[in-house]
Amino acid sequence: MTNSPERTPDQSPSGVSPHTPGSLAHAPTNTESAEVSTSPASAPEPQVPSDVLDQDTYESIREPRSASRLPLGDGTWHQLARQYVWVQLISTGIMALIVLAAVLLVTLLWGQWWAWIPGGIFLAILVWTLAITPRQARAYGYQLRRDDLVFRRGILWQRVVAVPYGRMQLIDITHGPLDRGFGIAQLKLVTAAASTGVVIPGLKQEAAERLRDTLVDVAETRRTGL
Amino acid sequence: MVVQPPQPAGVPEPGAAAPLPDPAAPSLSDGEWHRLHPLTPLFRGGLFLVVIAGIIIANLRDRLVFIFLPWLDDDIDPEDIRDFQGRDPIDFIVANNLYLVAVLALLGILLVLIGLFYLSWRFHTFRITGEDVEVRSGVLFRTHRRAPLDRVQGVNLTRPMFARLVGLAKLEVVGAGLDSNVKLEYLSTSNAEAVRADILRLASGRRLAEARAAGAAHPTSRVSAAASVVSAGITGIIEGAEEPVSEPESVVNIPVGRLIGSRLLSGSTIWLLVIIVAIIVGSIAGTPWVLFTLVPALIGFGAYWVRTITRSLRYSIAPTPSGVRITFGLFTTITEILPPGRVHAVEVDQSILWRPFGWWGITVNRLSGRGLADGANEQFTTVLPVGTRDDVERVLRLLLPDLPESEWPLLFEHGILGPKSDDPYTNTPRRARLLRPLSWRRNGFLLVPDALLMRRGVIWRKLAVFPLARLQSIGLEQGPVDRALSVASVRAHTISGRVYGRLGVLDRDAALGLFEDAEAAALAAASHDRSHRWAGDTSAESAAEGAAGAAAVAGAVSVPESSERAAPEDPR
């Protein structure tokens, strides 16, 4: 988790910058900011212990260098578990190996050298994906604010989405065999709008389940019409 | 036999007045299970049977002559009887003198079919309670579909041409999901109207009995008395009439000439011209046979035009207390009622072809409750096929009733008609004008308390209005080029539809500000929004109902709503 209070003007409604740089997984920043923030409504806060969400995750969001990037704002960003990179690297690597094997098979057995053209393009894309995966994984972040969840991803193409809790229709947790081996899961948040597209990959399984339960609880208390 | 004294002409006896359906009479929406119209099987598959019977009879014409005049052929070869396999079964019947068996078998099949249809009709029942609409169907495989009333997105009454001849109509309760509609097909037209009015009234949060009591006070009104009772209030205000008007008058009338002209001047016409030019060029350039493809292309486009025009004929749009009522269609007439708060986005657009005539169109994003592949989706998104500026204003006032009067100039003068002096919109900064070379002065947004307005396009002028109470989420995007110019895109996420929520090339800081402000405003709007039970009043009675309604809310999560319902800060 991270934040960057020194870089951005204070825009958050909470007006609190609870984070102290350097305090890592065990700083209860999320609940703290929730208590301080003043609001008219009496809906309960989303409360997930930070040590569950931030266990073994990255510590700082990776951003573009340009000054006109989309800023982090304040508040606590939770990040993905480090295992996510390994899962991605392994699955992409296996894919690359399969492509390589297929191309070698075609060229060596049948002497079809043209197979290197599509195979080479495909391999280049996969190698590029491998190279940027660790950077990409550090660019994911999500924030549990008082009334909404903010999600961000991407470095070259940045994307930030704010989803009010009351708009959530359902929450999906999926994990494949490789995910299970590394103990991570993917959490997908579905609203009535298909374009919302908030998918948080690479959460620790416990974190994903706690987050889901919390989000469902919070969504129930604030639900409105569609 | 007693000769009745002749009735004085023009004075019906008291009993004759009874057929006027009394809204206080036991209706189909009293919370009990009811069946559909008995002619339903005929229209839902029986027609198919009739067609098959017709084909069989037509093919057996010769045979029938032969069967009924068998003495013309008394020398049946015994060989035929032995190896009848692979031969015509009629031959076999004739050869073996099995007429009785054959007739009995036919009768049996017919009886079984009729029985099946009867069973499926008997088992197809529906119930309308205060909380939801339920339909049970199927004999072996039972399905039971239940739609919560506070998620009703609209009620469509479709009268297909054939069903209209016998006075039947199809009622479709639009749910909030893919393929989530509850269909009541078929009901008699009067029943369908009454059921629709009841569903909408129940969905609005008003009690049926209360409406019935009110309905009894107007015994003169006809079939849609139930609807008119409630509509009297609003139509009375609008029309200034004392009489309750059962058919609210359309606020927009589209002359046929304008409709045809607008369809001819649509984007598809440009495509047709492009195709024709391509074909002619192709035929000149060496392959003359390409010219023959002109004919199917023209036929296809002609059929398309006729279809779109007939679909939009007899268009009317009118306010009712249950929402906006839109009617269209020449052969198959569809009447849809869009309750308040079911419009997720509205867009007013004008292509450059329409500009000389001052025509505009209005499309909306709404939940149609149909599958993705359903071709009828498109016609439910067009709210105004073509209209003048005054028409647009009237329709927008129906669709966005909550917008305060002070904001209309922002929408009309500045939003729809483009940038003027002291433009309130936040536009694309000058430094990024290369990304919107034509429209950068117009490309902008404005956040008003209830809605987010997005103004786009010079050649194809568009103004999109997103009611904040319906905004699902909001996104901010920035690519490398954007970053170099310090701009960003904002995207309003609504349910999918033809209104696109993305507005590119905005100043980065303005976009960030909009992101925060729109999110805060959307949260506030959503917390005050009560349109899922739009007419539920704030009296003690509605509080009790709120508790009852809370138990019935379905969805991914069951929801206790009492907290928001009892919210004292609600302004309405």
Short mmCIF file of N, CA, C and O in Angstrom, two decimals, chain B residues 225-278:
data_model
loop_
_atom_site.label_atom_id
_atom_site.label_comp_id
_atom_site.label_asym_id
_atom_site.label_seq_id
_atom_site.Cartn_x
_atom_site.Cartn_y
_atom_site.Cartn_z
N ALA B 225 -59.97 3.06 -17.50
CA ALA B 225 -60.38 3.93 -16.41
C ALA B 225 -59.34 3.90 -15.31
O ALA B 225 -58.99 4.95 -14.73
N ALA B 226 -58.84 2.72 -15.07
CA ALA B 226 -57.86 2.60 -14.00
C ALA B 226 -56.68 3.53 -14.24
O ALA B 226 -56.22 4.21 -13.33
N ALA B 227 -56.24 3.56 -15.49
CA ALA B 227 -55.10 4.41 -15.79
C ALA B 227 -55.50 5.87 -15.71
O ALA B 227 -54.77 6.70 -15.17
N SER B 228 -56.69 6.16 -16.22
CA SER B 228 -57.07 7.56 -16.32
C SER B 228 -57.31 8.17 -14.96
O SER B 228 -57.12 9.36 -14.77
N VAL B 229 -57.73 7.33 -14.02
CA VAL B 229 -57.97 7.87 -12.69
C VAL B 229 -56.71 8.52 -12.17
O VAL B 229 -56.70 9.66 -11.71
N VAL B 230 -55.63 7.78 -12.32
CA VAL B 230 -54.39 8.31 -11.79
C VAL B 230 -53.86 9.41 -12.71
O VAL B 230 -53.27 10.39 -12.26
N SER B 231 -54.11 9.23 -13.99
CA SER B 231 -53.53 10.21 -14.91
C SER B 231 -54.28 11.52 -14.85
O SER B 231 -53.79 12.52 -15.34
N ALA B 232 -55.48 11.49 -14.25
CA ALA B 232 -56.27 12.70 -14.24
C ALA B 232 -55.48 13.85 -13.64
O ALA B 232 -55.51 14.97 -14.15
N GLY B 233 -54.76 13.53 -12.59
CA GLY B 233 -54.01 14.59 -11.93
C GLY B 233 -53.08 15.29 -12.88
O GLY B 233 -53.17 16.50 -13.08
N ILE B 234 -52.24 14.51 -13.51
CA ILE B 234 -51.20 15.14 -14.32
C ILE B 234 -51.74 15.63 -15.65
O ILE B 234 -51.45 16.76 -16.05
N THR B 235 -52.55 14.82 -16.30
CA THR B 235 -53.09 15.31 -17.57
C THR B 235 -53.94 16.53 -17.33
O THR B 235 -53.98 17.44 -18.16
N GLY B 236 -54.62 16.54 -16.18
CA GLY B 236 -55.41 17.71 -15.86
C GLY B 236 -54.55 18.96 -15.80
O GLY B 236 -54.91 20.01 -16.32
N ILE B 237 -53.39 18.79 -15.21
CA ILE B 237 -52.50 19.94 -15.11
C ILE B 237 -52.03 20.35 -16.50
O ILE B 237 -52.01 21.52 -16.87
N ILE B 238 -51.69 19.34 -17.29
CA ILE B 238 -51.10 19.64 -18.58
C ILE B 238 -52.15 20.15 -19.56
O ILE B 238 -51.97 21.15 -20.24
N GLU B 239 -53.28 19.44 -19.59
CA GLU B 239 -54.28 19.80 -20.57
C GLU B 239 -55.24 20.87 -20.07
O GLU B 239 -55.98 21.46 -20.86
N GLY B 240 -55.25 21.05 -18.80
CA GLY B 240 -56.20 21.99 -18.23
C GLY B 240 -57.63 21.48 -18.34
O GLY B 240 -58.58 22.25 -18.35
N ALA B 241 -57.81 20.18 -18.44
CA ALA B 241 -59.14 19.62 -18.65
C ALA B 241 -59.70 19.14 -17.32
O ALA B 241 -58.97 18.73 -16.43
N GLU B 242 -61.03 19.18 -17.24
CA GLU B 242 -61.67 18.68 -16.02
C GLU B 242 -61.91 17.19 -16.13
O GLU B 242 -61.84 16.46 -15.17
N GLU B 243 -62.21 16.76 -17.35
CA GLU B 243 -62.51 15.35 -17.55
C GLU B 243 -61.23 14.53 -17.49
O GLU B 243 -60.21 14.94 -18.05
N PRO B 244 -61.28 13.40 -16.84
CA PRO B 244 -60.10 12.53 -16.92
C PRO B 244 -59.93 12.00 -18.34
O PRO B 244 -60.88 11.51 -18.96
N VAL B 245 -58.76 12.14 -18.85
CA VAL B 245 -58.49 11.75 -20.24
C VAL B 245 -57.80 10.39 -20.21
O VAL B 245 -56.74 10.24 -19.64
N SER B 246 -58.43 9.42 -20.85
CA SER B 246 -57.86 8.08 -20.76
C SER B 246 -56.67 7.93 -21.70
O SER B 246 -55.71 7.25 -21.40
N GLU B 247 -56.75 8.59 -22.85
CA GLU B 247 -55.62 8.53 -23.78
C GLU B 247 -54.91 9.87 -23.75
O GLU B 247 -55.34 10.83 -24.37
N PRO B 248 -53.81 9.95 -23.04
CA PRO B 248 -53.13 11.24 -22.99
C PRO B 248 -52.65 11.63 -24.38
O PRO B 248 -52.22 10.79 -25.17
N GLU B 249 -52.75 12.90 -24.66
CA GLU B 249 -52.42 13.36 -25.99
C GLU B 249 -50.92 13.44 -26.20
O GLU B 249 -50.18 13.80 -25.28
N SER B 250 -50.51 13.14 -27.38
CA SER B 250 -49.09 13.16 -27.67
C SER B 250 -48.56 14.59 -27.65
O SER B 250 -49.23 15.51 -28.11
N VAL B 251 -47.38 14.75 -27.11
CA VAL B 251 -46.80 16.08 -27.11
C VAL B 251 -46.05 16.35 -28.40
O VAL B 251 -45.65 17.46 -28.66
N VAL B 252 -45.87 15.30 -29.19
CA VAL B 252 -45.13 15.47 -30.44
C VAL B 252 -45.91 14.78 -31.55
O VAL B 252 -46.39 13.67 -31.37
N ASN B 253 -46.05 15.46 -32.65
CA ASN B 253 -46.64 14.82 -33.82
C ASN B 253 -45.63 14.88 -34.95
O ASN B 253 -45.12 15.94 -35.27
N ILE B 254 -45.36 13.73 -35.53
CA ILE B 254 -44.39 13.69 -36.60
C ILE B 254 -45.15 13.57 -37.91
O ILE B 254 -45.82 12.56 -38.14
N PRO B 255 -45.08 14.57 -38.76
CA PRO B 255 -45.71 14.42 -40.08
C PRO B 255 -45.03 13.30 -40.85
O PRO B 255 -43.82 13.08 -40.72
N VAL B 256 -45.82 12.59 -41.64
CA VAL B 256 -45.27 11.44 -42.37
C VAL B 256 -44.15 11.89 -43.30
O VAL B 256 -43.13 11.21 -43.45
N GLY B 257 -44.34 13.06 -43.92
CA GLY B 257 -43.32 13.54 -44.85
C GLY B 257 -41.98 13.73 -44.17
O GLY B 257 -40.94 13.34 -44.69
N ARG B 258 -42.04 14.31 -42.96
CA ARG B 258 -40.79 14.53 -42.24
C ARG B 258 -40.14 13.19 -41.88
O ARG B 258 -38.92 13.04 -41.97
N LEU B 259 -40.98 12.24 -41.49
CA LEU B 259 -40.44 10.95 -41.10
C LEU B 259 -39.74 10.29 -42.29
O LEU B 259 -38.60 9.82 -42.18
N ILE B 260 -40.42 10.29 -43.44
CA ILE B 260 -39.82 9.66 -44.61
C ILE B 260 -38.55 10.40 -45.01
O ILE B 260 -37.50 9.80 -45.27
N GLY B 261 -38.63 11.74 -44.99
CA GLY B 261 -37.46 12.52 -45.35
C GLY B 261 -36.29 12.25 -44.43
O GLY B 261 -35.15 12.09 -44.88
N SER B 262 -36.58 12.13 -43.15
CA SER B 262 -35.48 11.92 -42.20
C SER B 262 -34.84 10.56 -42.42
O SER B 262 -33.63 10.40 -42.30
N ARG B 263 -35.67 9.56 -42.75
CA ARG B 263 -35.08 8.23 -42.98
C ARG B 263 -34.26 8.23 -44.27
O ARG B 263 -33.23 7.58 -44.35
N LEU B 264 -34.74 8.97 -45.27
CA LEU B 264 -33.98 9.00 -46.52
C LEU B 264 -32.67 9.75 -46.33
O LEU B 264 -31.70 9.49 -47.04
N LEU B 265 -32.64 10.68 -45.39
CA LEU B 265 -31.43 11.47 -45.19
C LEU B 265 -30.61 10.90 -44.04
O LEU B 265 -29.96 11.64 -43.33
N SER B 266 -30.68 9.60 -43.83
CA SER B 266 -29.92 9.04 -42.72
C SER B 266 -28.59 8.51 -43.22
O SER B 266 -28.28 8.54 -44.41
N GLY B 267 -27.80 8.04 -42.30
CA GLY B 267 -26.46 7.57 -42.65
C GLY B 267 -26.49 6.40 -43.61
O GLY B 267 -25.59 6.24 -44.44
N SER B 268 -27.56 5.60 -43.55
CA SER B 268 -27.60 4.44 -44.44
C SER B 268 -27.71 4.87 -45.89
O SER B 268 -27.25 4.16 -46.79
N THR B 269 -28.33 6.04 -46.11
CA THR B 269 -28.42 6.52 -47.49
C THR B 269 -27.04 6.83 -48.05
O THR B 269 -26.75 6.54 -49.22
N ILE B 270 -26.20 7.40 -47.20
CA ILE B 270 -24.84 7.68 -47.65
C ILE B 270 -24.15 6.38 -48.04
O ILE B 270 -23.48 6.28 -49.07
N TRP B 271 -24.37 5.37 -47.24
CA TRP B 271 -23.78 4.07 -47.56
C TRP B 271 -24.30 3.55 -48.89
O TRP B 271 -23.55 3.01 -49.69
N LEU B 272 -25.61 3.73 -49.09
CA LEU B 272 -26.18 3.26 -50.35
C LEU B 272 -25.52 3.98 -51.52
O LEU B 272 -25.14 3.35 -52.52
N LEU B 273 -25.36 5.30 -51.39
CA LEU B 273 -24.73 6.05 -52.48
C LEU B 273 -23.31 5.56 -52.70
O LEU B 273 -22.88 5.37 -53.85
N VAL B 274 -22.60 5.33 -51.60
CA VAL B 274 -21.22 4.84 -51.73
C VAL B 274 -21.21 3.51 -52.46
O VAL B 274 -20.40 3.28 -53.37
N ILE B 275 -22.14 2.64 -52.09
CA ILE B 275 -22.18 1.32 -52.72
C ILE B 275 -22.50 1.45 -54.20
O ILE B 275 -21.88 0.81 -55.06
N ILE B 276 -23.48 2.32 -54.51
CA ILE B 276 -23.86 2.48 -55.92
C ILE B 276 -22.67 3.00 -56.73
O ILE B 276 -22.36 2.48 -57.81
N VAL B 277 -21.99 4.00 -56.18
CA VAL B 277 -20.82 4.53 -56.88
C VAL B 277 -19.77 3.44 -57.07
O VAL B 277 -19.21 3.27 -58.16
N ALA B 278 -19.55 2.66 -56.00
CA ALA B 278 -18.55 1.60 -56.10
C ALA B 278 -18.94 0.60 -57.17
O ALA B 278 -18.10 0.14 -57.97
#
